[in-house]
Amino acid sequence: MSVVTVQLGQCGNQVGQELFDVMRSDAPDVHRKTYSAVSRERFFRQTTQGALEARAVLIDMEPKVINHSMSEAAKSGRWRYGETSHFSQKQGSGNNWANGYCVHGPRHRDAVEELVRREVEHCDMLAGFIPIMSVAGGTGSGVGTFVTQCLRDVYPSSFVLNHLTWPYGTGEVIVQNYNSVLTLAHLYQLSDAILVHENDIVHKICSQLLKIKQISFSDINRVIAHQLGGVLQPTLTPVSCGAYSRHPIGELMSALACHPEYKLLSVCTIPQMASSSIAFSTFSWPALLKHLRQMLISNSKMEGGIDWQVCPPPASAGRSRSLSAGSFNTSLANLLILRGKDVYSADTGGFEDPAIYTSWLPPDEALSLWKSPVPFNKYEKSATLVSNSQALLRPLDDMVRKAWNMFASRAYIHQYVKFGISEEDFLDSFTSLEQVISSYSELQ
Amino acid sequence: MSEERLLAKLKCSLQVGQCGNQVGCRFWDLALREHAHVNKRGLYDEALSSFFRNVDPRKSDGGACCVGGRIQHLKARAVLIDMEEGVVHRILQGPLREVFDSAQLLTDVSGSGNNWAVGNLTYGSAYMDSIVNKLRKAAEHCDCLQCFFLIHSMGGGTGSGLGTRVLSLLEEEFPDVCRIVTAMYPSAEDDVITSPYNSVLAMKELTEHADCVLPVENQSLVDIVNKISLMSHDAKPGCVLKKESTVTSGQGGVSPTERPFDAMNNIVANLLLNITSSSRFDGSLNMDLNEIAMNLVPFPRLHYLVPSLTPLYTLADVNIPTRRLDQMFSDAFSKEHQLIRADPKHSLYLACALMVRGNVQVSDLRRNIERLRPSLPFVSWNQEGWKTGLCSVPPVGHTHSLLALANNTCVKPTFMELRDRFTKLYKKKAHLHHYLHIDGMEQSTFSEALSSLSALIEEYHHLDATKARLIPDAPRLSIAR
């Protein structure tokens, strides 16, 4: 079962290239033949000459990044992108969502759909699509939204899992909050689930856990790729009957995307440390899982500065939650992925505690557990947690608040109207997201 | 895959008048040098193609070469306009003569007599068609243009008058192409008496027809040049002023001799070089020209972006410790580094862009933004609004550089002072007859220009008034559950 990745804009193309690199270099051990074969089939295809090509479509409105990603891939010698798998223009989207969505998207629809179709034809069975993009700029966000819509239209019964990178809170792009609001509101209707990485968090991981001094975007992208790889590489699932699952995206959706109003997924991995430290560390499942559980409920997305004071409120207390009160993170559903040595003996009871979940689903349905005996990316034992919880509520609310303040003064609106969206469209997007915020706030 | 004609994002410069042409030519000179420094294999790549045509004179069909081949003859995508012959004539005799196609030049002999009306109306009407034709030629394919760079002074007649006529022409003929104007404003001591008239008349055009304006004041350039020569004279040991620095001299460029005003023009040329760097070279966070207007212009008329360039001089070291790097960021906000006489730190920021070149990573950028942000007053609805770009290629002779563009109310005093100088003359009707007897010129042109400037000042004033006030968050939409 194969996954087709669509890399959109600068961020999408940079992250995508790192992701394929991670997946290709994971499990070089010759004894992990089945694992490697499944991973290869899932993300790569073999050319007649035996070279491995990524099942990816690369899209950007300017050529420099795609050229760079393609040459970086080829340099590795282990994999590459298809020669004709890319589409680029020379105009750029000017950081304008409307320019991406209303102008570039429709203009290049045929070319993009053709590239996707060709990639899909190479798959024996399609597991689903993963568009990778940022929300701050114009191409990833605007063209990305349009392309997601096209995927929906052309492949109505396929799964679409969007991976989004949210920008630093103290800007990279001044209109990033507008672009983010417009993207999220639209994707909520189009996507099956939205997996989010936040630059601020990943930056902290780089500085505090990986101890990188001068952090570059390559470092950021590599962490994102590592975490995504931890989600997407082969695992044995409860329903896969002792073999590596062939429906990774579908099963992820069943595990986590149980309600149309709740589609935001966050990721965290443990451990995460500088490569030089790994050899000197010992890992035990009880310690790893204890930390991970506390990271989940105290909403710290990284292992460092965890607030151990946070605990689930007693069942007896009236559990009305507001955005500001309490730092306890309620989950709707969790997907816990364990990789490495002794996975079968790991005790995950802590994640089945009904107190950490909302009451709608019984805990044994709220928690899904996937395992793989193969150590992932140099870690003897590692755990990845994909959560549908209140973890993204605060950053989402901040994003909407800032965008709304800007909208209240109508700043920059003329730049969007110029390309075909109206104030009404903005209001609709704000309304949709307030709905999402409200839904997540009320999880109890 | 279907054959899509790749729409190139071409940039075209329009240099109008004496000052405009001097600055423009210095820009092309430096651009050539920059590309030669980086592009050792002589390949005509995409970056080059957006600024230069590649012409093989041996070809019979006009000689245009495609991207990917070797460099034959680079021709700047530029149109040079002057109503006197002197400056353009000198350029055509100098080392840059091969860079400009004679078809791209438009000259006349008599000059505009420092009269905006002569430039805008008399010459404007006479040369309208000719200018449009030259533009189309320089652009090759009209739908491939991304941006026009207009360069002219405000105080004279040709640059100011004909330059702004060309600006409105661009809006009519190529409405979707971004128009960025680099405008040189006269100082109070300017020896052209009518420069306030010319400047205010031109400003109305800039406010109405430009997408963004980079105002540069002559006095600031003079101050900066003086500062640099002071530094080179009492240079501390170990702090060597690199001779080939692009800021101070044209050494290493095509033109070898340094003339008066060259140093000032060099600074403005560097501004243009830096603002276009991310379009021309790779980086981890690209910032294209169309992103500049998008991010820095929240309301159509408020598009005056104050530039600052740092560092102004090269330091001897190649390995510059982080402390020095941070100093570069601090300097970008100091009033000594602004290209107009203004103090942005004590006015209100609407938006700010930082374009970094060289070996600088995102963490350096973030650290400095966090460090400097608390001392910079930002408008309530854009508290964290920064536009950032990282280009890996530094300017020749530097290891890194920073261009900051600020949409800041600190332009208000500059505009108010200009209005005062205008009003002083206008009240006495001094020299008015020189303008009014030009065909097409009326008294109302003056009063409209004055109103336009006053309205602009008012808009900045209103924003300033919000500075001290604590603006609460706008009440959010409430959702029925």
mmCIF file of N, CA, C and O in Angstrom, chain A residues 186-257:
data_model
loop_
_atom_site.group_PDB
_atom_site.id
_atom_site.type_symbol
_atom_site.label_atom_id
_atom_site.label_comp_id
_atom_site.label_asym_id
_atom_site.label_seq_id
_atom_site.Cartn_x
_atom_site.Cartn_y
_atom_site.Cartn_z
ATOM 1 N N HIS A 186 -10.374 26.246 5.391
ATOM 2 C CA HIS A 186 -10.690 25.464 4.205
ATOM 3 C C HIS A 186 -10.312 24.005 4.361
ATOM 4 O O HIS A 186 -11.079 23.113 4.012
ATOM 5 N N LEU A 187 -9.125 23.754 4.911
ATOM 6 C CA LEU A 187 -8.684 22.363 5.042
ATOM 7 C C LEU A 187 -9.603 21.569 5.959
ATOM 8 O O LEU A 187 -9.764 20.363 5.797
ATOM 9 N N TYR A 188 -10.185 22.259 6.928
ATOM 10 C CA TYR A 188 -11.071 21.549 7.838
ATOM 11 C C TYR A 188 -12.203 20.873 7.093
ATOM 12 O O TYR A 188 -12.708 19.825 7.491
ATOM 13 N N GLN A 189 -12.630 21.485 5.974
ATOM 14 C CA GLN A 189 -13.695 20.879 5.178
ATOM 15 C C GLN A 189 -13.166 19.807 4.243
ATOM 16 O O GLN A 189 -13.892 18.924 3.816
ATOM 17 N N LEU A 190 -11.911 19.906 3.877
ATOM 18 C CA LEU A 190 -11.391 19.059 2.808
ATOM 19 C C LEU A 190 -10.591 17.863 3.313
ATOM 20 O O LEU A 190 -10.558 16.806 2.691
ATOM 21 N N SER A 191 -9.922 18.058 4.415
ATOM 22 C CA SER A 191 -8.944 17.076 4.856
ATOM 23 C C SER A 191 -9.590 16.035 5.754
ATOM 24 O O SER A 191 -10.592 16.318 6.385
ATOM 25 N N ASP A 192 -9.000 14.836 5.838
ATOM 26 C CA ASP A 192 -9.489 13.857 6.802
ATOM 27 C C ASP A 192 -8.900 14.143 8.178
ATOM 28 O O ASP A 192 -9.559 13.976 9.196
ATOM 29 N N ALA A 193 -7.642 14.559 8.184
ATOM 30 C CA ALA A 193 -7.008 14.956 9.443
ATOM 31 C C ALA A 193 -5.841 15.869 9.129
ATOM 32 O O ALA A 193 -5.286 15.827 8.034
ATOM 33 N N ILE A 194 -5.502 16.712 10.110
ATOM 34 C CA ILE A 194 -4.456 17.710 9.909
ATOM 35 C C ILE A 194 -3.386 17.512 10.982
ATOM 36 O O ILE A 194 -3.638 17.712 12.170
ATOM 37 N N LEU A 195 -2.188 17.131 10.557
ATOM 38 C CA LEU A 195 -1.097 16.878 11.486
ATOM 39 C C LEU A 195 -0.207 18.110 11.521
ATOM 40 O O LEU A 195 0.242 18.578 10.486
ATOM 41 N N VAL A 196 0.032 18.634 12.719
ATOM 42 C CA VAL A 196 0.686 19.940 12.820
ATOM 43 C C VAL A 196 2.030 19.891 13.529
ATOM 44 O O VAL A 196 2.176 19.229 14.558
ATOM 45 N N HIS A 197 2.997 20.600 12.981
ATOM 46 C CA HIS A 197 4.250 20.876 13.689
ATOM 47 C C HIS A 197 4.365 22.382 13.845
ATOM 48 O O HIS A 197 4.033 23.123 12.927
ATOM 49 N N GLU A 198 4.818 22.830 15.016
ATOM 50 C CA GLU A 198 4.982 24.265 15.233
ATOM 51 C C GLU A 198 6.474 24.601 15.268
ATOM 52 O O GLU A 198 7.223 23.998 16.041
ATOM 53 N N ASN A 199 6.886 25.564 14.483
ATOM 54 C CA ASN A 199 8.301 25.952 14.440
ATOM 55 C C ASN A 199 8.848 26.323 15.814
ATOM 56 O O ASN A 199 9.982 25.991 16.139
ATOM 57 N N ASP A 200 8.050 27.008 16.614
ATOM 58 C CA ASP A 200 8.508 27.406 17.949
ATOM 59 C C ASP A 200 8.897 26.190 18.784
ATOM 60 O O ASP A 200 9.930 26.186 19.453
ATOM 61 N N ILE A 201 8.063 25.156 18.751
ATOM 62 C CA ILE A 201 8.332 23.950 19.539
ATOM 63 C C ILE A 201 9.555 23.222 18.980
ATOM 64 O O ILE A 201 10.454 22.820 19.718
ATOM 65 N N VAL A 202 9.570 23.064 17.678
ATOM 66 C CA VAL A 202 10.685 22.336 17.076
ATOM 67 C C VAL A 202 11.998 23.080 17.335
ATOM 68 O O VAL A 202 13.037 22.475 17.575
ATOM 69 N N HIS A 203 11.923 24.400 17.322
ATOM 70 C CA HIS A 203 13.116 25.209 17.616
ATOM 71 C C HIS A 203 13.639 24.896 19.009
ATOM 72 O O HIS A 203 14.825 24.731 19.239
ATOM 73 N N LYS A 204 12.697 24.798 19.963
ATOM 74 C CA LYS A 204 13.095 24.483 21.342
ATOM 75 C C LYS A 204 13.725 23.108 21.429
ATOM 76 O O LYS A 204 14.687 22.896 22.158
ATOM 77 N N ILE A 205 13.157 22.159 20.694
ATOM 78 C CA ILE A 205 13.745 20.821 20.681
ATOM 79 C C ILE A 205 15.190 20.904 20.200
ATOM 80 O O ILE A 205 16.093 20.312 20.780
ATOM 81 N N CYS A 206 15.408 21.670 19.152
ATOM 82 C CA CYS A 206 16.759 21.810 18.609
ATOM 83 C C CYS A 206 17.709 22.431 19.628
ATOM 84 O O CYS A 206 18.845 21.994 19.776
ATOM 85 N N SER A 207 17.232 23.455 20.330
ATOM 86 C CA SER A 207 18.169 24.134 21.224
ATOM 87 C C SER A 207 18.319 23.405 22.549
ATOM 88 O O SER A 207 19.429 23.225 23.030
ATOM 89 N N GLN A 208 17.207 22.965 23.134
ATOM 90 C CA GLN A 208 17.301 22.399 24.483
ATOM 91 C C GLN A 208 17.600 20.919 24.527
ATOM 92 O O GLN A 208 18.268 20.445 25.437
ATOM 93 N N LEU A 209 17.097 20.178 23.554
ATOM 94 C CA LEU A 209 17.324 18.735 23.610
ATOM 95 C C LEU A 209 18.490 18.312 22.722
ATOM 96 O O LEU A 209 19.301 17.479 23.104
ATOM 97 N N LEU A 210 18.544 18.869 21.523
ATOM 98 C CA LEU A 210 19.602 18.477 20.600
ATOM 99 C C LEU A 210 20.852 19.326 20.765
ATOM 100 O O LEU A 210 21.885 19.048 20.168
ATOM 101 N N LYS A 211 20.727 20.355 21.575
ATOM 102 C CA LYS A 211 21.872 21.225 21.912
ATOM 103 C C LYS A 211 22.533 21.832 20.677
ATOM 104 O O LYS A 211 23.752 21.976 20.632
ATOM 105 N N ILE A 212 21.755 22.198 19.696
ATOM 106 C CA ILE A 212 22.332 22.818 18.501
ATOM 107 C C ILE A 212 22.501 24.309 18.778
ATOM 108 O O ILE A 212 21.588 24.970 19.256
ATOM 109 N N LYS A 213 23.691 24.833 18.452
ATOM 110 C CA LYS A 213 23.963 26.230 18.806
ATOM 111 C C LYS A 213 23.365 27.199 17.793
ATOM 112 O O LYS A 213 22.625 28.099 18.119
ATOM 113 N N GLN A 214 23.737 27.024 16.543
ATOM 114 C CA GLN A 214 23.241 27.948 15.532
ATOM 115 C C GLN A 214 22.228 27.172 14.681
ATOM 116 O O GLN A 214 22.589 26.457 13.769
ATOM 117 N N ILE A 215 20.961 27.322 15.048
ATOM 118 C CA ILE A 215 19.920 26.490 14.449
ATOM 119 C C ILE A 215 19.542 27.016 13.082
ATOM 120 O O ILE A 215 19.260 28.205 12.900
ATOM 121 N N SER A 216 19.545 26.119 12.119
ATOM 122 C CA SER A 216 19.167 26.507 10.761
ATOM 123 C C SER A 216 17.836 25.846 10.428
ATOM 124 O O SER A 216 17.372 24.956 11.132
ATOM 125 N N PHE A 217 17.244 26.248 9.319
ATOM 126 C CA PHE A 217 16.003 25.608 8.902
ATOM 127 C C PHE A 217 16.216 24.138 8.572
ATOM 128 O O PHE A 217 15.316 23.323 8.716
ATOM 129 N N SER A 218 17.418 23.763 8.165
ATOM 130 C CA SER A 218 17.685 22.338 7.925
ATOM 131 C C SER A 218 17.508 21.541 9.210
ATOM 132 O O SER A 218 16.958 20.438 9.198
ATOM 133 N N ASP A 219 17.992 22.108 10.313
ATOM 134 C CA ASP A 219 17.850 21.411 11.599
ATOM 135 C C ASP A 219 16.375 21.247 11.942
ATOM 136 O O ASP A 219 15.929 20.183 12.366
ATOM 137 N N ILE A 220 15.639 22.328 11.776
ATOM 138 C CA ILE A 220 14.201 22.305 12.062
ATOM 139 C C ILE A 220 13.517 21.232 11.214
ATOM 140 O O ILE A 220 12.746 20.400 11.709
ATOM 141 N N ASN A 221 13.822 21.251 9.941
ATOM 142 C CA ASN A 221 13.174 20.320 9.025
ATOM 143 C C ASN A 221 13.533 18.874 9.349
ATOM 144 O O ASN A 221 12.706 17.970 9.193
ATOM 145 N N ARG A 222 14.755 18.666 9.800
ATOM 146 C CA ARG A 222 15.168 17.301 10.129
ATOM 147 C C ARG A 222 14.406 16.762 11.337
ATOM 148 O O ARG A 222 14.063 15.580 11.388
ATOM 149 N N VAL A 223 14.150 17.600 12.306
ATOM 150 C CA VAL A 223 13.379 17.151 13.476
ATOM 151 C C VAL A 223 11.957 16.798 13.045
ATOM 152 O O VAL A 223 11.411 15.758 13.436
ATOM 153 N N ILE A 224 11.364 17.651 12.238
ATOM 154 C CA ILE A 224 10.008 17.386 11.745
ATOM 155 C C ILE A 224 9.985 16.068 10.992
ATOM 156 O O ILE A 224 9.098 15.225 11.184
ATOM 157 N N ALA A 225 10.996 15.866 10.149
ATOM 158 C CA ALA A 225 11.060 14.632 9.351
ATOM 159 C C ALA A 225 11.207 13.416 10.258
ATOM 160 O O ALA A 225 10.589 12.376 10.029
ATOM 161 N N HIS A 226 12.020 13.542 11.295
ATOM 162 C CA HIS A 226 12.206 12.434 12.233
ATOM 163 C C HIS A 226 10.886 12.075 12.903
ATOM 164 O O HIS A 226 10.512 10.901 13.000
ATOM 165 N N GLN A 227 10.158 13.087 13.352
ATOM 166 C CA GLN A 227 8.895 12.823 14.033
ATOM 167 C C GLN A 227 7.864 12.222 13.075
ATOM 168 O O GLN A 227 7.148 11.276 13.413
ATOM 169 N N LEU A 228 7.813 12.760 11.873
ATOM 170 C CA LEU A 228 6.871 12.236 10.877
ATOM 171 C C LEU A 228 7.226 10.810 10.499
ATOM 172 O O LEU A 228 6.352 9.960 10.330
ATOM 173 N N GLY A 229 8.520 10.575 10.384
ATOM 174 C CA GLY A 229 8.975 9.222 10.064
ATOM 175 C C GLY A 229 8.531 8.245 11.141
ATOM 176 O O GLY A 229 8.109 7.129 10.859
ATOM 177 N N GLY A 230 8.604 8.710 12.384
ATOM 178 C CA GLY A 230 8.174 7.873 13.490
ATOM 179 C C GLY A 230 6.704 7.487 13.403
ATOM 180 O O GLY A 230 6.284 6.463 13.918
ATOM 181 N N VAL A 231 5.929 8.325 12.756
ATOM 182 C CA VAL A 231 4.508 8.034 12.569
ATOM 183 C C VAL A 231 4.281 7.118 11.379
ATOM 184 O O VAL A 231 3.500 6.172 11.428
ATOM 185 N N LEU A 232 5.008 7.382 10.305
ATOM 186 C CA LEU A 232 4.673 6.766 9.024
ATOM 187 C C LEU A 232 5.400 5.458 8.694
ATOM 188 O O LEU A 232 4.966 4.720 7.824
ATOM 189 N N GLN A 233 6.493 5.185 9.354
ATOM 190 C CA GLN A 233 7.211 3.947 9.047
ATOM 191 C C GLN A 233 6.383 2.740 9.493
ATOM 192 O O GLN A 233 5.485 2.861 10.322
ATOM 193 N N PRO A 234 6.690 1.567 8.946
ATOM 194 C CA PRO A 234 5.821 0.402 9.167
ATOM 195 C C PRO A 234 5.655 0.025 10.646
ATOM 196 O O PRO A 234 6.576 0.175 11.448
ATOM 197 N N THR A 235 4.458 -0.434 10.986
ATOM 198 C CA THR A 235 4.194 -0.933 12.329
ATOM 199 C C THR A 235 3.214 -2.083 12.249
ATOM 200 O O THR A 235 2.536 -2.267 11.225
ATOM 201 N N LEU A 236 3.157 -2.819 13.374
ATOM 202 C CA LEU A 236 2.121 -3.847 13.501
ATOM 203 C C LEU A 236 1.000 -3.222 14.303
ATOM 204 O O LEU A 236 1.227 -2.638 15.354
ATOM 205 N N THR A 237 -0.202 -3.320 13.774
ATOM 206 C CA THR A 237 -1.341 -2.711 14.450
ATOM 207 C C THR A 237 -2.258 -3.818 14.953
ATOM 208 O O THR A 237 -2.132 -4.976 14.551
ATOM 209 N N PRO A 238 -3.188 -3.490 15.824
ATOM 210 C CA PRO A 238 -4.099 -4.499 16.355
ATOM 211 C C PRO A 238 -4.818 -5.277 15.267
ATOM 212 O O PRO A 238 -5.134 -6.449 15.446
ATOM 213 N N VAL A 239 -5.085 -4.631 14.132
ATOM 214 C CA VAL A 239 -5.841 -5.338 13.096
ATOM 215 C C VAL A 239 -4.976 -5.873 11.968
ATOM 216 O O VAL A 239 -5.480 -6.438 11.003
ATOM 217 N N SER A 240 -3.676 -5.705 12.077
ATOM 218 C CA SER A 240 -2.858 -6.121 10.929
ATOM 219 C C SER A 240 -2.431 -7.577 11.014
ATOM 220 O O SER A 240 -1.670 -8.056 10.190
ATOM 221 N N CYS A 241 -2.922 -8.265 12.030
ATOM 222 C CA CYS A 241 -2.732 -9.723 12.125
ATOM 223 C C CYS A 241 -1.289 -10.167 12.017
ATOM 224 O O CYS A 241 -0.939 -11.008 11.188
ATOM 225 N N GLY A 242 -0.438 -9.584 12.829
ATOM 226 C CA GLY A 242 0.931 -10.070 12.919
ATOM 227 C C GLY A 242 1.842 -9.663 11.775
ATOM 228 O O GLY A 242 2.999 -10.044 11.741
ATOM 229 N N ALA A 243 1.343 -8.896 10.851
ATOM 230 C CA ALA A 243 2.218 -8.415 9.773
ATOM 231 C C ALA A 243 2.214 -6.889 9.840
ATOM 232 O O ALA A 243 1.413 -6.285 10.545
ATOM 233 N N TYR A 244 3.140 -6.294 9.108
ATOM 234 C CA TYR A 244 3.147 -4.833 9.089
ATOM 235 C C TYR A 244 1.881 -4.348 8.391
ATOM 236 O O TYR A 244 1.488 -4.869 7.355
ATOM 237 N N SER A 245 1.256 -3.374 9.005
ATOM 238 C CA SER A 245 -0.009 -2.869 8.485
ATOM 239 C C SER A 245 0.126 -2.347 7.065
ATOM 240 O O SER A 245 1.121 -1.739 6.700
ATOM 241 N N ARG A 246 -0.898 -2.596 6.268
ATOM 242 C CA ARG A 246 -0.864 -2.109 4.892
ATOM 243 C C ARG A 246 -1.748 -0.884 4.706
ATOM 244 O O ARG A 246 -1.872 -0.354 3.614
ATOM 245 N N HIS A 247 -2.392 -0.462 5.783
ATOM 246 C CA HIS A 247 -3.285 0.698 5.664
ATOM 247 C C HIS A 247 -2.925 1.762 6.693
ATOM 248 O O HIS A 247 -3.730 2.097 7.562
ATOM 249 N N PRO A 248 -1.711 2.285 6.623
ATOM 250 C CA PRO A 248 -1.273 3.178 7.698
ATOM 251 C C PRO A 248 -2.146 4.418 7.846
ATOM 252 O O PRO A 248 -2.483 4.825 8.958
ATOM 253 N N ILE A 249 -2.532 5.018 6.726
ATOM 254 C CA ILE A 249 -3.289 6.253 6.839
ATOM 255 C C ILE A 249 -4.722 5.972 7.254
ATOM 256 O O ILE A 249 -5.283 6.653 8.130
ATOM 257 N N GLY A 250 -5.301 4.965 6.667
ATOM 258 C CA GLY A 250 -6.666 4.606 7.030
ATOM 259 C C GLY A 250 -6.768 4.274 8.506
ATOM 260 O O GLY A 250 -7.696 4.712 9.200
ATOM 261 N N GLU A 251 -5.796 3.515 9.001
ATOM 262 C CA GLU A 251 -5.845 3.140 10.414
ATOM 263 C C GLU A 251 -5.594 4.326 11.310
ATOM 264 O O GLU A 251 -6.144 4.435 12.402
ATOM 265 N N LEU A 252 -4.754 5.246 10.861
ATOM 266 C CA LEU A 252 -4.539 6.462 11.638
ATOM 267 C C LEU A 252 -5.833 7.245 11.747
ATOM 268 O O LEU A 252 -6.200 7.751 12.810
ATOM 269 N N MET A 253 -6.558 7.314 10.649
ATOM 270 C CA MET A 253 -7.842 8.011 10.663
ATOM 271 C C MET A 253 -8.832 7.337 11.615
ATOM 272 O O MET A 253 -9.515 8.001 12.408
ATOM 273 N N SER A 254 -8.900 5.999 11.553
ATOM 274 C CA SER A 254 -9.836 5.301 12.453
ATOM 275 C C SER A 254 -9.469 5.550 13.886
ATOM 276 O O SER A 254 -10.322 5.682 14.754
ATOM 277 N N ALA A 255 -8.158 5.589 14.129
ATOM 278 C CA ALA A 255 -7.714 5.760 15.510
ATOM 279 C C ALA A 255 -8.013 7.153 16.035
ATOM 280 O O ALA A 255 -8.389 7.329 17.192
ATOM 281 N N LEU A 256 -7.837 8.151 15.189
ATOM 282 C CA LEU A 256 -7.818 9.516 15.709
ATOM 283 C C LEU A 256 -8.902 10.458 15.190
ATOM 284 O O LEU A 256 -9.321 11.373 15.889
ATOM 285 N N ALA A 257 -9.300 10.266 13.942
ATOM 286 C CA ALA A 257 -10.233 11.238 13.360
ATOM 287 C C ALA A 257 -11.649 10.711 13.473
ATOM 288 O O ALA A 257 -12.267 10.326 12.498
#
